[in-house]
Amino acid sequence: MKKILLLSAFFVFGLTAATAQETAKTTKVTTEVKKTKKTKKAKKEVAPEVKGPSIVFENEIIDYGTINQNENGQREFVFTNNGNEPLVIKSAQGSCGCTVPEAPKEPIAPGAKGVIKVKYDTNRVGVFQKNVTITTNVSDTPKLLTIKGDVKAAPAPATPATPATPATPATPVKVQEVKS
């Protein structure tokens, strides 16, 4: 009798364990399917399709930090056309002569990246903040980009000591004797 009771207990336990494993597998598969659906949905929300050209900059402000006078003042604004039509940069203009932008002349294809180079004249000492105005076929409103930083004066070059000029030989003076 004990053997039958023990055997029945093992049978029930085994059946319960097998059912629990099947339930766990089904739950795992269902969870993975739900996650996949959520992931696909999130991707659509992250990259919506933009009709027409569009421009998105990685950074709209470039901070040079503190740099030395006459260091390389060249920096780059990287952008992407996330629209479905070509992006045309009509003009790129610095706010003064010390800031010179250079924009691509060719249209930027949908999904492609582009670069606007900006050179700041680091011969000028002091804190600066300048704008670059970008006009495109995206909007009638121009896009403003900013560069800023602090140019420190270069240390004055050490001037060598000026050599002493050689003494000119004294001209002998004739002394006349005065007779009294």
PDB file of C-alpha atoms in Angstrom:
ATOM      1  CA  MET A   1       0.000   0.000   0.000  1.00  0.00           C
ATOM      2  CA  LYS A   2       2.831   2.346   0.827  1.00  0.00           C
ATOM      3  CA  LYS A   3       4.380   1.586  -2.551  1.00  0.00           C
ATOM      4  CA  ILE A   4       1.180   2.501  -4.389  1.00  0.00           C
ATOM      5  CA  LEU A   5       0.797   5.686  -2.404  1.00  0.00           C
ATOM      6  CA  LEU A   6       4.432   6.607  -2.989  1.00  0.00           C
ATOM      7  CA  LEU A   7       4.153   5.788  -6.696  1.00  0.00           C
ATOM      8  CA  SER A   8       1.017   7.928  -7.007  1.00  0.00           C
ATOM      9  CA  ALA A   9       2.763  10.843  -5.305  1.00  0.00           C
ATOM     10  CA  PHE A  10       5.690  10.626  -7.768  1.00  0.00           C
ATOM     11  CA  PHE A  11       3.268  10.476 -10.685  1.00  0.00           C
ATOM     12  CA  VAL A  12       1.353  13.561  -9.512  1.00  0.00           C
ATOM     13  CA  PHE A  13       4.603  15.426  -8.790  1.00  0.00           C
ATOM     14  CA  GLY A  14       6.023  14.529 -12.205  1.00  0.00           C
ATOM     15  CA  LEU A  15       2.854  15.585 -13.983  1.00  0.00           C
ATOM     16  CA  THR A  16       2.807  18.902 -12.107  1.00  0.00           C
ATOM     17  CA  ALA A  17       6.482  19.598 -12.908  1.00  0.00           C
ATOM     18  CA  ALA A  18       5.993  18.842 -16.621  1.00  0.00           C
ATOM     19  CA  THR A  19       2.952  21.121 -16.772  1.00  0.00           C
ATOM     20  CA  ALA A  20       4.885  23.893 -15.012  1.00  0.00           C
ATOM     21  CA  GLN A  21       7.745  23.597 -17.547  1.00  0.00           C
ATOM     22  CA  GLU A  22       5.332  23.831 -20.491  1.00  0.00           C
ATOM     23  CA  THR A  23       3.675  26.878 -18.914  1.00  0.00           C
ATOM     24  CA  ALA A  24       7.069  28.527 -18.399  1.00  0.00           C
ATOM     25  CA  LYS A  25       8.055  27.911 -22.040  1.00  0.00           C
ATOM     26  CA  THR A  26       4.766  29.320 -23.302  1.00  0.00           C
ATOM     27  CA  THR A  27       5.113  32.386 -21.067  1.00  0.00           C
ATOM     28  CA  LYS A  28       8.707  32.954 -22.264  1.00  0.00           C
ATOM     29  CA  VAL A  29       7.721  32.727 -25.940  1.00  0.00           C
ATOM     30  CA  THR A  30       4.754  35.068 -25.391  1.00  0.00           C
ATOM     31  CA  THR A  31       6.985  37.573 -23.562  1.00  0.00           C
ATOM     32  CA  GLU A  32       9.589  37.491 -26.369  1.00  0.00           C
ATOM     33  CA  VAL A  33       6.897  38.085 -28.991  1.00  0.00           C
ATOM     34  CA  LYS A  34       5.539  41.037 -27.010  1.00  0.00           C
ATOM     35  CA  LYS A  35       9.055  42.491 -26.617  1.00  0.00           C
ATOM     36  CA  THR A  36       9.678  42.150 -30.360  1.00  0.00           C
ATOM     37  CA  LYS A  37       6.434  43.947 -31.157  1.00  0.00           C
ATOM     38  CA  LYS A  38       7.283  46.730 -28.683  1.00  0.00           C
ATOM     39  CA  THR A  39      10.811  47.063 -30.123  1.00  0.00           C
ATOM     40  CA  LYS A  40       9.497  47.415 -33.677  1.00  0.00           C
ATOM     41  CA  LYS A  41       6.977  49.973 -32.496  1.00  0.00           C
ATOM     42  CA  ALA A  42       9.677  51.961 -30.656  1.00  0.00           C
ATOM     43  CA  LYS A  43      11.891  52.039 -33.756  1.00  0.00           C
ATOM     44  CA  LYS A  44       9.082  53.583 -35.746  1.00  0.00           C
ATOM     45  CA  GLU A  45       8.618  56.253 -33.069  1.00  0.00           C
ATOM     46  CA  VAL A  46      12.344  57.074 -32.931  1.00  0.00           C
ATOM     47  CA  ALA A  47      12.771  57.656 -36.679  1.00  0.00           C
ATOM     48  CA  PRO A  48       9.536  59.064 -38.060  1.00  0.00           C
ATOM     49  CA  GLU A  49       9.460  59.738 -41.783  1.00  0.00           C
ATOM     50  CA  VAL A  50       9.806  63.440 -42.517  1.00  0.00           C
ATOM     51  CA  LYS A  51       8.213  64.631 -45.723  1.00  0.00           C
ATOM     52  CA  GLY A  52      10.442  66.936 -47.719  1.00  0.00           C
ATOM     53  CA  PRO A  53      14.040  67.778 -46.792  1.00  0.00           C
ATOM     54  CA  SER A  54      15.062  67.999 -43.150  1.00  0.00           C
ATOM     55  CA  ILE A  55      18.257  68.899 -41.317  1.00  0.00           C
ATOM     56  CA  VAL A  56      19.265  67.600 -37.889  1.00  0.00           C
ATOM     57  CA  PHE A  57      22.614  68.625 -36.379  1.00  0.00           C
ATOM     58  CA  GLU A  58      24.603  66.383 -34.021  1.00  0.00           C
ATOM     59  CA  ASN A  59      25.513  69.583 -32.113  1.00  0.00           C
ATOM     60  CA  GLU A  60      24.320  73.131 -32.696  1.00  0.00           C
ATOM     61  CA  ILE A  61      26.987  74.597 -30.389  1.00  0.00           C
ATOM     62  CA  ILE A  62      30.711  73.963 -30.621  1.00  0.00           C
ATOM     63  CA  ASP A  63      32.705  74.941 -27.559  1.00  0.00           C
ATOM     64  CA  TYR A  64      36.388  75.378 -28.341  1.00  0.00           C
ATOM     65  CA  GLY A  65      37.118  75.586 -24.641  1.00  0.00           C
ATOM     66  CA  THR A  66      40.343  77.419 -23.812  1.00  0.00           C
ATOM     67  CA  ILE A  67      42.815  77.401 -26.683  1.00  0.00           C
ATOM     68  CA  ASN A  68      46.077  79.180 -27.337  1.00  0.00           C
ATOM     69  CA  GLN A  69      46.469  82.042 -29.731  1.00  0.00           C
ATOM     70  CA  ASN A  70      47.150  80.958 -33.340  1.00  0.00           C
ATOM     71  CA  GLU A  71      46.026  77.334 -32.714  1.00  0.00           C
ATOM     72  CA  ASN A  72      43.924  75.536 -35.306  1.00  0.00           C
ATOM     73  CA  GLY A  73      40.494  77.203 -35.338  1.00  0.00           C
ATOM     74  CA  GLN A  74      38.893  74.672 -37.731  1.00  0.00           C
ATOM     75  CA  ARG A  75      35.811  72.794 -36.426  1.00  0.00           C
ATOM     76  CA  GLU A  76      32.887  70.906 -38.030  1.00  0.00           C
ATOM     77  CA  PHE A  77      29.119  70.839 -37.602  1.00  0.00           C
ATOM     78  CA  VAL A  78      27.875  67.378 -38.679  1.00  0.00           C
ATOM     79  CA  PHE A  79      24.263  67.041 -39.830  1.00  0.00           C
ATOM     80  CA  THR A  80      21.888  64.489 -41.362  1.00  0.00           C
ATOM     81  CA  ASN A  81      19.092  64.921 -43.889  1.00  0.00           C
ATOM     82  CA  ASN A  82      16.392  62.828 -42.206  1.00  0.00           C
ATOM     83  CA  GLY A  83      13.769  63.816 -44.784  1.00  0.00           C
ATOM     84  CA  ASN A  84      12.656  62.071 -47.933  1.00  0.00           C
ATOM     85  CA  GLU A  85      13.875  64.736 -50.412  1.00  0.00           C
ATOM     86  CA  PRO A  86      17.341  66.219 -51.102  1.00  0.00           C
ATOM     87  CA  LEU A  87      18.550  68.951 -48.751  1.00  0.00           C
ATOM     88  CA  VAL A  88      20.094  72.065 -50.301  1.00  0.00           C
ATOM     89  CA  ILE A  89      22.181  74.465 -48.249  1.00  0.00           C
ATOM     90  CA  LYS A  90      21.652  77.814 -49.918  1.00  0.00           C
ATOM     91  CA  SER A  91      24.124  79.780 -47.792  1.00  0.00           C
ATOM     92  CA  ALA A  92      26.288  79.678 -44.686  1.00  0.00           C
ATOM     93  CA  GLN A  93      27.386  83.021 -43.255  1.00  0.00           C
ATOM     94  CA  GLY A  94      29.501  83.921 -40.231  1.00  0.00           C
ATOM     95  CA  SER A  95      28.477  86.769 -37.928  1.00  0.00           C
ATOM     96  CA  CYS A  96      31.791  88.549 -38.572  1.00  0.00           C
ATOM     97  CA  GLY A  97      34.940  88.276 -40.658  1.00  0.00           C
ATOM     98  CA  CYS A  98      36.680  86.212 -37.984  1.00  0.00           C
ATOM     99  CA  THR A  99      34.239  83.311 -38.485  1.00  0.00           C
ATOM    100  CA  VAL A 100      34.352  81.694 -41.920  1.00  0.00           C
ATOM    101  CA  PRO A 101      31.932  78.803 -42.665  1.00  0.00           C
ATOM    102  CA  GLU A 102      32.205  76.419 -45.618  1.00  0.00           C
ATOM    103  CA  ALA A 103      29.066  74.444 -46.574  1.00  0.00           C
ATOM    104  CA  PRO A 104      28.605  71.654 -49.122  1.00  0.00           C
ATOM    105  CA  LYS A 105      27.601  72.910 -52.557  1.00  0.00           C
ATOM    106  CA  GLU A 106      25.918  69.664 -53.678  1.00  0.00           C
ATOM    107  CA  PRO A 107      22.460  68.565 -52.425  1.00  0.00           C
ATOM    108  CA  ILE A 108      22.480  66.114 -49.500  1.00  0.00           C
ATOM    109  CA  ALA A 109      20.507  62.946 -50.279  1.00  0.00           C
ATOM    110  CA  PRO A 110      17.815  61.649 -47.899  1.00  0.00           C
ATOM    111  CA  GLY A 111      19.458  59.773 -45.027  1.00  0.00           C
ATOM    112  CA  ALA A 112      22.929  61.105 -45.888  1.00  0.00           C
ATOM    113  CA  LYS A 113      25.263  63.069 -43.603  1.00  0.00           C
ATOM    114  CA  GLY A 114      26.995  66.346 -44.380  1.00  0.00           C
ATOM    115  CA  VAL A 115      29.497  68.691 -42.775  1.00  0.00           C
ATOM    116  CA  ILE A 116      29.674  72.465 -42.415  1.00  0.00           C
ATOM    117  CA  LYS A 117      33.253  73.496 -41.672  1.00  0.00           C
ATOM    118  CA  VAL A 118      33.854  76.618 -39.600  1.00  0.00           C
ATOM    119  CA  LYS A 119      37.180  78.366 -39.120  1.00  0.00           C
ATOM    120  CA  TYR A 120      37.607  80.900 -36.331  1.00  0.00           C
ATOM    121  CA  ASP A 121      40.526  83.348 -36.434  1.00  0.00           C
ATOM    122  CA  THR A 122      42.432  82.348 -33.297  1.00  0.00           C
ATOM    123  CA  ASN A 123      44.821  85.258 -33.728  1.00  0.00           C
ATOM    124  CA  ARG A 124      42.224  87.299 -31.809  1.00  0.00           C
ATOM    125  CA  VAL A 125      42.701  86.978 -28.040  1.00  0.00           C
ATOM    126  CA  GLY A 126      39.828  86.766 -25.545  1.00  0.00           C
ATOM    127  CA  VAL A 127      36.439  85.169 -24.977  1.00  0.00           C
ATOM    128  CA  PHE A 128      34.291  84.810 -28.083  1.00  0.00           C
ATOM    129  CA  GLN A 129      30.834  83.671 -29.089  1.00  0.00           C
ATOM    130  CA  LYS A 130      29.940  83.843 -32.778  1.00  0.00           C
ATOM    131  CA  ASN A 131      27.021  82.642 -34.895  1.00  0.00           C
ATOM    132  CA  VAL A 132      26.833  80.893 -38.233  1.00  0.00           C
ATOM    133  CA  THR A 133      23.556  81.403 -40.095  1.00  0.00           C
ATOM    134  CA  ILE A 134      22.495  78.500 -42.326  1.00  0.00           C
ATOM    135  CA  THR A 135      19.829  79.001 -45.004  1.00  0.00           C
ATOM    136  CA  THR A 136      18.342  75.826 -46.532  1.00  0.00           C
ATOM    137  CA  ASN A 137      15.407  74.576 -48.562  1.00  0.00           C
ATOM    138  CA  VAL A 138      13.887  73.164 -45.351  1.00  0.00           C
ATOM    139  CA  SER A 139      12.381  76.420 -44.119  1.00  0.00           C
ATOM    140  CA  ASP A 140      12.340  80.148 -44.745  1.00  0.00           C
ATOM    141  CA  THR A 141      13.676  80.582 -41.194  1.00  0.00           C
ATOM    142  CA  PRO A 142      17.481  80.275 -41.093  1.00  0.00           C
ATOM    143  CA  LYS A 143      19.181  77.906 -38.654  1.00  0.00           C
ATOM    144  CA  LEU A 144      21.631  79.459 -36.166  1.00  0.00           C
ATOM    145  CA  LEU A 145      24.729  77.552 -35.095  1.00  0.00           C
ATOM    146  CA  THR A 146      27.096  78.830 -32.393  1.00  0.00           C
ATOM    147  CA  ILE A 147      30.816  78.619 -31.754  1.00  0.00           C
ATOM    148  CA  LYS A 148      32.367  79.840 -28.523  1.00  0.00           C
ATOM    149  CA  GLY A 149      35.562  79.669 -26.568  1.00  0.00           C
ATOM    150  CA  ASP A 150      38.429  81.571 -25.011  1.00  0.00           C
ATOM    151  CA  VAL A 151      41.667  82.327 -26.850  1.00  0.00           C
ATOM    152  CA  LYS A 152      44.630  82.852 -24.522  1.00  0.00           C
ATOM    153  CA  ALA A 153      47.560  85.003 -25.610  1.00  0.00           C
ATOM    154  CA  ALA A 154      50.616  83.112 -26.715  1.00  0.00           C
ATOM    155  CA  PRO A 155      53.550  83.610 -24.379  1.00  0.00           C
ATOM    156  CA  ALA A 156      55.860  86.351 -25.562  1.00  0.00           C
ATOM    157  CA  PRO A 157      58.948  84.913 -27.215  1.00  0.00           C
ATOM    158  CA  ALA A 158      62.072  85.279 -25.110  1.00  0.00           C
ATOM    159  CA  THR A 159      64.172  88.048 -26.547  1.00  0.00           C
ATOM    160  CA  PRO A 160      67.878  87.304 -26.572  1.00  0.00           C
ATOM    161  CA  ALA A 161      70.042  89.747 -24.668  1.00  0.00           C
ATOM    162  CA  THR A 162      71.441  92.338 -27.009  1.00  0.00           C
ATOM    163  CA  PRO A 163      75.186  92.039 -27.200  1.00  0.00           C
ATOM    164  CA  ALA A 164      77.130  95.001 -25.914  1.00  0.00           C
ATOM    165  CA  THR A 165      78.439  97.151 -28.692  1.00  0.00           C
ATOM    166  CA  PRO A 166      82.194  97.105 -28.769  1.00  0.00           C
ATOM    167  CA  ALA A 167      83.754 100.200 -27.345  1.00  0.00           C
ATOM    168  CA  THR A 168      85.231 102.489 -29.919  1.00  0.00           C
ATOM    169  CA  PRO A 169      88.859 103.140 -29.312  1.00  0.00           C
ATOM    170  CA  ALA A 170      89.516 106.488 -27.740  1.00  0.00           C
ATOM    171  CA  THR A 171      91.020 109.032 -30.034  1.00  0.00           C
ATOM    172  CA  PRO A 172      94.221 110.338 -28.587  1.00  0.00           C
ATOM    173  CA  VAL A 173      93.975 113.954 -27.665  1.00  0.00           C
ATOM    174  CA  LYS A 174      96.961 116.183 -28.250  1.00  0.00           C
ATOM    175  CA  VAL A 175      97.730 118.261 -25.277  1.00  0.00           C
ATOM    176  CA  GLN A 176      99.616 121.436 -25.929  1.00  0.00           C
ATOM    177  CA  GLU A 177     101.774 122.804 -23.326  1.00  0.00           C
ATOM    178  CA  VAL A 178     101.131 126.341 -22.469  1.00  0.00           C
ATOM    179  CA  LYS A 179     104.230 128.481 -21.732  1.00  0.00           C
ATOM    180  CA  SER A 180     103.939 131.275 -19.424  1.00  0.00           C
TER     181      SER A 180
END
